[in-house]
Amino acid sequence: EYISALRLVRSFGEEKQAEADLDRSSLDFARQRIQQSYLNAIFGTFWYVSTQVIALVVMAAGAWLAIRGDISYGTLFAFVAGLPIVLGPIQAFVSLSEQFFIGRESFQSIKELIDSTIVVLIAMILLAAFVQVWDFVHILIVGFFTNLGR
């Protein structure tokens, strides 16, 4: 689609503008992809490490309480077994945020595809009109020279 769009635009003498638009679009896409990767790396890593630290602190505090005799080992085991239920929504939120960034990028790609399709359709209509006008002019010229010979 990129090559056919460039061919059509070149026929109307706007090659530089089309190439600049496509280059700008590619750079914007690359910047957004890098920004998304950076945010996902920082955000995802922060939440993963923080949930692991919380789990470690809870287990260490529970072990200390169990050693002191304030809670039983069964209570500690039950609490540690239920810890993923508490930390699961945080992990799901991190996963949801990553999906949001991917969805936003997909929406931008679809929008650019629709915009480029409209440009190609308009260029095809203009090219067809251009060819039709020259065909009409050639018919008039040939008709004029044919009438001259009679």
PDB file of C-alpha atoms in Angstrom:
ATOM      1  CA  GLU A   1       0.000   0.000   0.000  1.00  0.00           C
ATOM      2  CA  TYR A   2       2.896   2.333   0.817  1.00  0.00           C
ATOM      3  CA  ILE A   3       4.446   1.881  -2.642  1.00  0.00           C
ATOM      4  CA  SER A   4       1.149   2.244  -4.519  1.00  0.00           C
ATOM      5  CA  ALA A   5       0.316   5.381  -2.553  1.00  0.00           C
ATOM      6  CA  LEU A   6       3.713   6.852  -3.414  1.00  0.00           C
ATOM      7  CA  ARG A   7       3.247   6.052  -7.116  1.00  0.00           C
ATOM      8  CA  LEU A   8      -0.115   7.768  -7.209  1.00  0.00           C
ATOM      9  CA  VAL A   9       1.096  10.814  -5.328  1.00  0.00           C
ATOM     10  CA  ARG A  10       4.192  11.099  -7.508  1.00  0.00           C
ATOM     11  CA  SER A  11       1.968  11.355 -10.560  1.00  0.00           C
ATOM     12  CA  PHE A  12       0.578  14.594  -9.175  1.00  0.00           C
ATOM     13  CA  GLY A  13       3.967  16.076  -8.283  1.00  0.00           C
ATOM     14  CA  GLU A  14       3.629  15.949  -4.503  1.00  0.00           C
ATOM     15  CA  GLU A  15       6.316  13.358  -3.858  1.00  0.00           C
ATOM     16  CA  LYS A  16       8.247  15.368  -1.262  1.00  0.00           C
ATOM     17  CA  GLN A  17       5.149  16.144   0.793  1.00  0.00           C
ATOM     18  CA  ALA A  18       3.963  12.511   0.770  1.00  0.00           C
ATOM     19  CA  GLU A  19       7.396  11.199   1.717  1.00  0.00           C
ATOM     20  CA  ALA A  20       7.647  13.757   4.520  1.00  0.00           C
ATOM     21  CA  ASP A  21       4.215  12.756   5.848  1.00  0.00           C
ATOM     22  CA  LEU A  22       5.069   9.050   5.717  1.00  0.00           C
ATOM     23  CA  ASP A  23       8.458   9.642   7.367  1.00  0.00           C
ATOM     24  CA  ARG A  24       6.823  11.723  10.112  1.00  0.00           C
ATOM     25  CA  SER A  25       4.242   8.997  10.638  1.00  0.00           C
ATOM     26  CA  SER A  26       6.949   6.339  10.887  1.00  0.00           C
ATOM     27  CA  LEU A  27       8.944   8.417  13.375  1.00  0.00           C
ATOM     28  CA  ASP A  28       5.837   9.042  15.491  1.00  0.00           C
ATOM     29  CA  PHE A  29       5.090   5.327  15.483  1.00  0.00           C
ATOM     30  CA  ALA A  30       8.661   4.496  16.528  1.00  0.00           C
ATOM     31  CA  ARG A  31       8.594   7.138  19.293  1.00  0.00           C
ATOM     32  CA  GLN A  32       5.296   5.817  20.637  1.00  0.00           C
ATOM     33  CA  ARG A  33       6.606   2.249  20.560  1.00  0.00           C
ATOM     34  CA  ILE A  34       9.753   3.220  22.462  1.00  0.00           C
ATOM     35  CA  GLN A  35       7.716   5.244  24.968  1.00  0.00           C
ATOM     36  CA  GLN A  36       5.334   2.334  25.454  1.00  0.00           C
ATOM     37  CA  SER A  37       8.204  -0.109  26.001  1.00  0.00           C
ATOM     38  CA  TYR A  38       9.852   2.271  28.452  1.00  0.00           C
ATOM     39  CA  LEU A  39       6.651   2.830  30.454  1.00  0.00           C
ATOM     40  CA  ASN A  40       5.818  -0.863  30.468  1.00  0.00           C
ATOM     41  CA  ALA A  41       9.316  -1.715  31.651  1.00  0.00           C
ATOM     42  CA  ILE A  42       9.274   0.834  34.473  1.00  0.00           C
ATOM     43  CA  PHE A  43       5.642   0.387  35.490  1.00  0.00           C
ATOM     44  CA  GLY A  44       5.592  -3.405  35.219  1.00  0.00           C
ATOM     45  CA  THR A  45       8.927  -3.839  36.973  1.00  0.00           C
ATOM     46  CA  PHE A  46       7.950  -1.461  39.778  1.00  0.00           C
ATOM     47  CA  TRP A  47       4.683  -3.286  40.480  1.00  0.00           C
ATOM     48  CA  TYR A  48       6.247  -6.736  40.197  1.00  0.00           C
ATOM     49  CA  VAL A  49       9.059  -5.862  42.598  1.00  0.00           C
ATOM     50  CA  SER A  50       6.712  -4.075  44.996  1.00  0.00           C
ATOM     51  CA  THR A  51       4.313  -7.036  45.174  1.00  0.00           C
ATOM     52  CA  GLN A  52       7.213  -9.406  45.753  1.00  0.00           C
ATOM     53  CA  VAL A  53       8.584  -7.161  48.519  1.00  0.00           C
ATOM     54  CA  ILE A  54       5.133  -6.952  50.130  1.00  0.00           C
ATOM     55  CA  ALA A  55       4.829 -10.748  50.011  1.00  0.00           C
ATOM     56  CA  LEU A  56       8.316 -11.126  51.501  1.00  0.00           C
ATOM     57  CA  VAL A  57       7.582  -8.643  54.310  1.00  0.00           C
ATOM     58  CA  VAL A  58       4.272 -10.352  55.098  1.00  0.00           C
ATOM     59  CA  MET A  59       5.924 -13.783  55.184  1.00  0.00           C
ATOM     60  CA  ALA A  60       8.812 -12.527  57.317  1.00  0.00           C
ATOM     61  CA  ALA A  61       6.462 -10.808  59.782  1.00  0.00           C
ATOM     62  CA  GLY A  62       4.246 -13.908  59.888  1.00  0.00           C
ATOM     63  CA  ALA A  63       7.239 -16.177  60.470  1.00  0.00           C
ATOM     64  CA  TRP A  64       8.441 -13.915  63.281  1.00  0.00           C
ATOM     65  CA  LEU A  65       4.963 -13.954  64.874  1.00  0.00           C
ATOM     66  CA  ALA A  66       4.794 -17.755  64.490  1.00  0.00           C
ATOM     67  CA  ILE A  67       8.221 -18.201  66.108  1.00  0.00           C
ATOM     68  CA  ARG A  68       7.152 -15.970  69.016  1.00  0.00           C
ATOM     69  CA  GLY A  69       3.986 -18.049  69.384  1.00  0.00           C
ATOM     70  CA  ASP A  70       1.520 -15.204  68.690  1.00  0.00           C
ATOM     71  CA  ILE A  71       0.020 -17.123  65.717  1.00  0.00           C
ATOM     72  CA  SER A  72       0.081 -20.782  64.787  1.00  0.00           C
ATOM     73  CA  TYR A  73       2.010 -22.205  61.868  1.00  0.00           C
ATOM     74  CA  GLY A  74      -1.324 -23.212  60.297  1.00  0.00           C
ATOM     75  CA  THR A  75      -2.516 -19.604  60.432  1.00  0.00           C
ATOM     76  CA  LEU A  76       0.741 -18.474  58.833  1.00  0.00           C
ATOM     77  CA  PHE A  77       0.417 -21.124  56.124  1.00  0.00           C
ATOM     78  CA  ALA A  78      -3.231 -20.158  55.451  1.00  0.00           C
ATOM     79  CA  PHE A  79      -2.321 -16.478  55.240  1.00  0.00           C
ATOM     80  CA  VAL A  80       0.606 -17.123  52.890  1.00  0.00           C
ATOM     81  CA  ALA A  81      -1.621 -19.365  50.737  1.00  0.00           C
ATOM     82  CA  GLY A  82      -4.217 -16.546  50.533  1.00  0.00           C
ATOM     83  CA  LEU A  83      -1.656 -13.875  49.717  1.00  0.00           C
ATOM     84  CA  PRO A  84      -1.987 -14.360  45.909  1.00  0.00           C
ATOM     85  CA  ILE A  85      -5.697 -13.572  46.247  1.00  0.00           C
ATOM     86  CA  VAL A  86      -4.776 -10.185  47.686  1.00  0.00           C
ATOM     87  CA  LEU A  87      -1.913  -9.471  45.277  1.00  0.00           C
ATOM     88  CA  GLY A  88      -3.673 -10.935  42.199  1.00  0.00           C
ATOM     89  CA  PRO A  89      -5.707  -7.797  41.401  1.00  0.00           C
ATOM     90  CA  ILE A  90      -2.520  -5.719  41.412  1.00  0.00           C
ATOM     91  CA  GLN A  91      -0.932  -8.094  38.902  1.00  0.00           C
ATOM     92  CA  ALA A  92      -4.135  -7.975  36.806  1.00  0.00           C
ATOM     93  CA  PHE A  93      -4.049  -4.172  36.852  1.00  0.00           C
ATOM     94  CA  VAL A  94      -0.467  -4.189  35.569  1.00  0.00           C
ATOM     95  CA  SER A  95      -1.487  -6.584  32.786  1.00  0.00           C
ATOM     96  CA  LEU A  96      -4.497  -4.390  31.965  1.00  0.00           C
ATOM     97  CA  SER A  97      -2.329  -1.267  31.696  1.00  0.00           C
ATOM     98  CA  GLU A  98      -0.016  -3.015  29.239  1.00  0.00           C
ATOM     99  CA  GLN A  99      -3.040  -4.021  27.163  1.00  0.00           C
ATOM    100  CA  PHE A 100      -4.191  -0.400  27.199  1.00  0.00           C
ATOM    101  CA  PHE A 101      -0.907   0.739  25.653  1.00  0.00           C
ATOM    102  CA  ILE A 102      -1.094  -2.001  23.013  1.00  0.00           C
ATOM    103  CA  GLY A 103      -4.717  -1.086  22.250  1.00  0.00           C
ATOM    104  CA  ARG A 104      -3.839   2.587  21.881  1.00  0.00           C
ATOM    105  CA  GLU A 105      -1.073   1.715  19.431  1.00  0.00           C
ATOM    106  CA  SER A 106      -3.415  -0.558  17.457  1.00  0.00           C
ATOM    107  CA  PHE A 107      -6.006   2.210  17.242  1.00  0.00           C
ATOM    108  CA  GLN A 108      -3.386   4.615  15.853  1.00  0.00           C
ATOM    109  CA  SER A 109      -2.329   2.033  13.245  1.00  0.00           C
ATOM    110  CA  ILE A 110      -5.921   1.441  12.126  1.00  0.00           C
ATOM    111  CA  LYS A 111      -6.535   5.195  11.953  1.00  0.00           C
ATOM    112  CA  GLU A 112      -3.456   5.675   9.764  1.00  0.00           C
ATOM    113  CA  LEU A 113      -4.551   2.791   7.544  1.00  0.00           C
ATOM    114  CA  ILE A 114      -7.989   4.337   7.056  1.00  0.00           C
ATOM    115  CA  ASP A 115      -6.451   7.752   6.363  1.00  0.00           C
ATOM    116  CA  SER A 116      -4.030   6.303   3.811  1.00  0.00           C
ATOM    117  CA  THR A 117      -6.829   4.354   2.121  1.00  0.00           C
ATOM    118  CA  ILE A 118      -8.845   7.551   1.717  1.00  0.00           C
ATOM    119  CA  VAL A 119      -5.808   9.303   0.228  1.00  0.00           C
ATOM    120  CA  VAL A 120      -5.301   6.443  -2.230  1.00  0.00           C
ATOM    121  CA  LEU A 121      -8.976   6.528  -3.264  1.00  0.00           C
ATOM    122  CA  ILE A 122      -8.892  10.283  -3.830  1.00  0.00           C
ATOM    123  CA  ALA A 123      -5.664   9.962  -5.810  1.00  0.00           C
ATOM    124  CA  MET A 124      -7.189   7.220  -7.970  1.00  0.00           C
ATOM    125  CA  ILE A 125     -10.240   9.367  -8.712  1.00  0.00           C
ATOM    126  CA  LEU A 126      -8.035  12.333  -9.623  1.00  0.00           C
ATOM    127  CA  LEU A 127      -5.862  10.141 -11.831  1.00  0.00           C
ATOM    128  CA  ALA A 128      -8.940   8.734 -13.596  1.00  0.00           C
ATOM    129  CA  ALA A 129     -10.252  12.265 -14.153  1.00  0.00           C
ATOM    130  CA  PHE A 130      -6.853  13.348 -15.493  1.00  0.00           C
ATOM    131  CA  VAL A 131      -6.753  10.418 -17.954  1.00  0.00           C
ATOM    132  CA  GLN A 132     -10.361  11.057 -19.024  1.00  0.00           C
ATOM    133  CA  VAL A 133      -9.662  14.742 -19.744  1.00  0.00           C
ATOM    134  CA  TRP A 134      -6.636  13.888 -21.895  1.00  0.00           C
ATOM    135  CA  ASP A 135      -8.624  11.180 -23.672  1.00  0.00           C
ATOM    136  CA  PHE A 136     -11.302  13.752 -24.476  1.00  0.00           C
ATOM    137  CA  VAL A 137      -8.659  16.237 -25.696  1.00  0.00           C
ATOM    138  CA  HIS A 138      -7.099  13.579 -27.927  1.00  0.00           C
ATOM    139  CA  ILE A 139     -10.505  12.690 -29.403  1.00  0.00           C
ATOM    140  CA  LEU A 140     -11.054  16.373 -30.235  1.00  0.00           C
ATOM    141  CA  ILE A 141      -7.592  16.697 -31.794  1.00  0.00           C
ATOM    142  CA  VAL A 142      -8.000  13.524 -33.882  1.00  0.00           C
ATOM    143  CA  GLY A 143     -11.497  14.654 -34.923  1.00  0.00           C
ATOM    144  CA  PHE A 144     -10.129  18.071 -35.913  1.00  0.00           C
ATOM    145  CA  PHE A 145      -7.383  16.575 -38.102  1.00  0.00           C
ATOM    146  CA  THR A 146      -9.843  14.083 -39.594  1.00  0.00           C
ATOM    147  CA  ASN A 147     -12.190  16.896 -40.581  1.00  0.00           C
ATOM    148  CA  LEU A 148      -9.295  18.847 -42.121  1.00  0.00           C
ATOM    149  CA  GLY A 149      -8.655  16.015 -44.590  1.00  0.00           C
ATOM    150  CA  ARG A 150     -12.241  15.967 -45.931  1.00  0.00           C
TER     151      ARG A 150
END
